[in-house]
């Protein structure tokens, strides 16, 4: 039986011919990293390879690591296996990995989205024989509203809260979602304040992306300074002592999970905005078709449902277990939804 070019084992996605892992979840010698989220870029590997724009991000998160940066579409060869990185559009610096050996081409997407967010390099279709795709939102119920419409809703919400003399607190993950929100917040509404985790990560990316100015919330920040303005904070800050001094405030959360009825209640926020850094059902299908791949491997998310549908429409599709779960708490949210349905 032919050995697959990429195999799934207890450490990650392994290319035996090159002795390289893609986004390993246990420490290995050589790792190619798709992006900076903690479930895909973990500490402890001896050697890291990633896109140049992701180098400062993973160094910020992992410390002094031995990392080599590559350009988009730059081919690098390891033991006769050709690798290259291609834009995934998921977050700033995110990449797909193309692997070629003896005329066979596989593509590992990592996490990806096809909508151009104006921050990440837009997703690029990469032709291949086998396509390894995430399925975080692999249900027909997920169909995203265009980003511009969502951000209009966010800015209108902020303006309404300002008119009522309340502080707007908007939750989004510190890497990816927070910068996407920040990029399109309307500073005519007021000042953008940030939690330290978001401020620090944004400062890593700011030399490469034009963001509006932000003001860090500190112990010296007075409640009166925040009134009518907006605070960007990670979900972990919700319900913390850090947030209590901001009353009166209104909370909002930006996530793909807000498309589900009850998600806002589960997260105990006043307003939900459906904004995801992953593909919806329809863009997953469009992406797969565009690659020309005959074999599809479905990973984290609704992989069983999605792969079953792919088989029904003629693809050679199967699932593989990984330890990717997304830093927005996708796995936990899926479990809650499935328990309640």
XYZ file of C-alpha atoms in Angstrom:
341
model
C 0.000 0.000 0.000
C 1.370 3.424 -0.946
C 2.619 5.558 1.950
C 0.696 8.849 2.041
C 2.712 12.011 1.549
C 1.292 13.378 4.807
C 0.209 11.149 7.695
C -1.540 11.896 10.969
C 0.081 10.556 14.128
C 0.181 11.343 17.856
C 2.421 14.382 17.298
C 0.793 16.031 14.311
C 0.705 15.918 10.526
C 3.907 14.232 9.424
C 5.857 14.175 6.173
C 8.125 11.156 6.663
C 10.204 11.729 3.534
C 11.267 15.180 4.794
C 11.031 14.424 8.539
C 8.883 17.534 8.983
C 5.638 18.110 10.874
C 2.929 20.620 9.982
C 1.495 22.455 13.021
C 2.518 19.699 15.470
C 0.756 19.529 18.826
C 3.713 17.831 20.541
C 7.369 18.932 20.417
C 9.250 17.744 17.325
C 12.544 18.470 15.596
C 11.230 20.300 12.515
C 7.895 22.147 12.344
C 6.231 24.174 9.599
C 3.740 26.550 11.235
C 0.681 27.932 9.438
C -0.188 30.778 11.823
C 0.195 32.222 15.295
C -2.821 30.839 17.177
C -1.791 28.722 20.139
C -3.361 25.475 18.901
C -1.292 25.635 15.697
C 1.984 27.127 16.977
C 3.124 25.431 20.156
C 6.252 25.787 22.214
C 9.011 23.168 22.322
C 9.949 22.454 18.693
C 13.639 22.581 17.792
C 13.207 24.328 14.431
C 10.308 26.417 13.139
C 9.527 27.470 9.579
C 6.713 29.962 8.924
C 5.860 32.978 6.788
C 7.980 36.071 7.372
C 5.034 38.100 8.677
C 4.233 35.406 11.240
C 7.774 35.335 12.655
C 7.340 38.313 15.044
C 3.932 36.970 16.123
C 5.148 33.532 17.174
C 8.281 35.019 18.728
C 6.050 37.290 20.793
C 4.031 34.294 21.959
C 6.751 31.623 22.261
C 9.880 33.592 23.159
C 13.322 33.038 21.665
C 12.837 30.181 19.212
C 14.874 29.015 16.230
C 12.621 30.210 13.407
C 13.120 30.719 9.673
C 10.805 32.961 7.671
C 9.738 32.304 4.074
C 8.090 34.461 1.391
C 4.765 33.665 -0.270
C 5.168 31.009 -3.001
C 8.858 30.545 -2.174
C 9.814 26.910 -2.790
C 12.107 25.294 -0.228
C 13.281 21.711 -0.581
C 13.845 19.280 2.276
C 15.157 15.838 1.291
C 13.711 16.157 -2.229
C 10.279 17.231 -0.952
C 9.152 20.653 -2.180
C 7.329 22.936 0.249
C 5.839 26.397 -0.206
C 3.581 28.723 1.791
C 0.464 30.340 0.330
C -1.960 32.888 1.836
C -4.748 31.394 3.967
C -6.589 34.658 4.736
C -7.415 33.446 8.266
C -5.511 36.088 10.247
C -2.486 38.263 9.590
C 0.477 36.063 8.604
C -1.584 32.877 8.131
C -0.518 30.374 5.484
C -1.471 27.169 3.728
C 1.304 24.620 3.198
C 1.805 23.072 -0.239
C 3.776 19.802 -0.248
C 5.004 18.155 -3.470
C 6.906 14.911 -3.997
C 7.250 12.696 -7.090
C 4.494 14.606 -8.887
C 1.999 14.341 -6.037
C 0.702 17.549 -4.420
C -0.998 17.916 -1.035
C -2.216 21.158 0.554
C -2.790 21.701 4.269
C -4.931 24.785 4.871
C -4.410 25.268 8.590
C -7.304 27.632 9.365
C -8.563 29.788 6.502
C -11.253 32.097 5.181
C -11.916 33.324 1.664
C -13.339 36.794 2.432
C -10.720 39.521 2.055
C -10.561 41.239 5.461
C -8.192 44.003 4.341
C -5.547 42.902 6.847
C -4.465 39.384 5.891
C -3.105 38.595 2.445
C -6.243 37.195 0.753
C -6.741 33.439 0.460
C -5.116 31.879 -2.593
C -6.462 28.801 -4.388
C -3.705 26.169 -4.628
C -4.291 23.273 -7.031
C -3.605 19.864 -5.529
C -4.471 16.161 -5.500
C -5.252 15.959 -1.759
C -6.667 18.845 0.271
C -6.591 18.882 4.091
C -9.285 21.302 5.226
C -10.619 22.554 8.543
C -14.390 22.339 9.109
C -14.906 24.658 12.074
C -18.163 25.955 10.603
C -18.957 23.022 8.338
C -22.752 23.157 8.594
C -25.213 24.638 6.050
C -26.554 26.873 8.837
C -23.411 28.977 8.589
C -23.518 31.642 5.875
C -21.623 34.824 6.645
C -22.833 38.374 6.166
C -20.208 40.534 4.372
C -17.687 42.116 6.721
C -18.592 45.690 5.718
C -22.202 45.167 6.849
C -21.136 43.646 10.158
C -18.764 46.517 10.898
C -21.516 49.043 10.098
C -23.621 47.289 12.734
C -20.726 47.414 15.212
C -20.158 51.141 14.701
C -23.888 51.906 14.944
C -24.050 49.931 18.196
C -21.131 51.933 19.576
C -22.793 55.210 18.572
C -26.064 54.197 20.262
C -24.251 53.274 23.470
C -22.347 56.561 23.390
C -25.627 58.489 23.059
C -26.827 56.735 26.220
C -23.634 57.599 28.105
C -22.429 53.997 28.305
C -19.083 52.362 27.606
C -19.054 49.773 24.805
C -17.000 46.665 25.590
C -16.376 44.487 22.543
C -14.884 41.024 22.969
C -12.659 39.482 20.317
C -9.688 37.158 20.436
C -6.403 39.034 20.983
C -4.783 37.748 17.785
C -6.843 38.062 14.619
C -10.363 39.096 15.599
C -9.264 42.091 17.683
C -7.162 43.546 14.860
C -9.934 42.950 12.339
C -12.378 44.853 14.532
C -9.881 47.608 15.294
C -9.114 48.213 11.619
C -12.706 49.243 10.885
C -13.876 50.925 14.086
C -15.091 54.450 13.378
C -12.940 56.828 15.397
C -15.523 59.583 14.816
C -17.483 57.799 17.546
C -14.755 58.333 20.116
C -11.599 56.768 21.525
C -10.620 53.113 21.156
C -9.329 51.658 24.418
C -7.654 48.250 24.636
C -6.965 45.484 27.114
C -3.237 44.802 27.581
C -3.302 41.471 25.727
C -4.800 43.112 22.650
C -2.604 46.201 22.867
C 0.574 44.100 23.056
C -0.352 41.862 20.136
C -1.517 44.792 18.019
C 1.799 46.543 18.622
C 3.594 43.495 17.178
C 1.538 43.769 13.976
C 1.204 47.571 13.814
C 4.523 48.123 11.925
C 3.063 46.004 9.092
C -0.600 47.156 9.127
C -2.167 50.616 9.347
C -4.433 50.599 12.429
C -6.294 53.461 14.146
C -4.681 54.767 17.356
C -5.510 52.982 20.605
C -5.244 53.797 24.301
C -4.254 51.112 26.792
C -6.525 50.657 29.810
C -4.372 50.868 32.950
C -4.976 51.043 36.688
C -4.896 54.814 36.379
C -7.648 54.891 33.723
C -10.755 56.495 35.203
C -14.295 55.371 34.501
C -15.147 58.854 33.269
C -12.504 58.547 30.523
C -14.170 55.402 29.193
C -17.773 56.617 29.112
C -19.084 56.723 25.547
C -15.941 55.156 24.161
C -15.191 51.557 23.160
C -12.958 48.977 24.832
C -11.552 46.017 22.910
C -10.991 43.062 25.219
C -10.357 39.302 24.943
C -13.243 37.005 25.954
C -11.294 35.964 29.063
C -11.784 39.470 30.485
C -15.566 39.002 30.645
C -16.743 38.956 34.249
C -13.292 39.840 35.606
C -12.513 42.476 38.217
C -10.766 44.390 35.397
C -14.090 45.085 33.728
C -16.161 46.054 36.751
C -14.842 49.585 37.050
C -16.199 50.352 33.577
C -19.878 50.558 34.609
C -22.194 51.565 33.113
C -21.242 49.434 30.122
C -22.779 47.352 27.335
C -21.052 44.183 26.129
C -20.762 42.758 22.635
C -19.011 39.734 21.154
C -17.786 39.142 17.600
C -17.729 35.479 16.608
C -19.037 33.080 14.020
C -20.853 31.308 16.831
C -23.175 34.273 17.194
C -25.020 32.821 14.191
C -26.447 30.210 16.565
C -29.521 31.077 18.558
C -28.590 31.059 22.234
C -24.886 31.769 21.711
C -25.220 35.329 23.044
C -27.013 34.017 26.146
C -24.374 31.344 26.704
C -21.631 33.948 26.554
C -23.663 36.366 28.694
C -23.220 39.344 26.374
C -25.709 42.030 25.419
C -25.044 42.014 21.677
C -23.670 39.449 19.241
C -21.982 40.170 15.919
C -21.523 37.309 13.455
C -17.933 37.726 12.315
C -15.685 34.720 11.750
C -12.084 34.215 10.701
C -13.042 30.827 9.222
C -14.933 29.741 6.099
C -18.670 29.214 6.190
C -20.243 26.092 4.646
C -20.485 27.628 1.195
C -16.943 28.970 0.980
C -15.616 25.612 2.211
C -17.348 23.903 -0.708
C -16.236 26.562 -3.200
C -12.640 26.295 -1.985
C -12.555 22.531 -2.327
C -13.975 22.653 -5.836
C -11.449 25.306 -6.891
C -8.445 23.167 -5.831
C -9.379 20.382 -8.236
C -8.562 17.876 -5.493
C -10.139 14.429 -5.610
C -9.207 13.436 -2.064
C -10.325 15.569 0.866
C -9.263 15.110 4.487
C -11.506 16.896 6.980
C -10.119 17.949 10.344
C -11.404 19.998 13.286
C -14.960 21.275 13.509
C -18.004 19.584 12.000
C -15.761 17.175 10.103
C -18.030 14.102 10.242
C -21.045 15.924 8.825
C -19.012 17.775 6.233
C -17.058 14.735 5.005
C -20.287 12.717 4.744
C -21.754 15.406 2.487
C -18.587 15.460 0.366
C -18.832 11.706 -0.175
C -22.468 12.098 -1.203
C -21.477 14.547 -3.959
C -18.660 12.360 -5.253
C -15.476 13.191 -3.371
C -13.126 10.676 -1.771
C -13.447 12.267 1.673
C -12.533 11.141 5.162
C -11.854 12.619 8.587
C -8.748 12.759 10.754
C -8.493 13.674 14.416
C -6.273 16.599 15.385
C -5.729 18.741 18.442
C -6.646 21.968 16.669
C -9.588 23.671 18.287
C -9.245 27.375 17.620
C -8.507 30.068 20.154
C -12.039 31.432 20.111
C -13.137 28.342 22.014
C -14.637 26.647 18.961
C -14.468 23.149 20.435
C -16.186 24.138 23.657
C -18.890 25.983 21.731
C -19.539 22.968 19.473
C -19.931 20.738 22.520
C -22.407 23.148 24.154
C -24.473 23.434 20.986
C -24.571 19.674 20.452
C -25.640 19.056 24.056
C -28.489 21.538 23.749
C -29.704 20.360 20.323
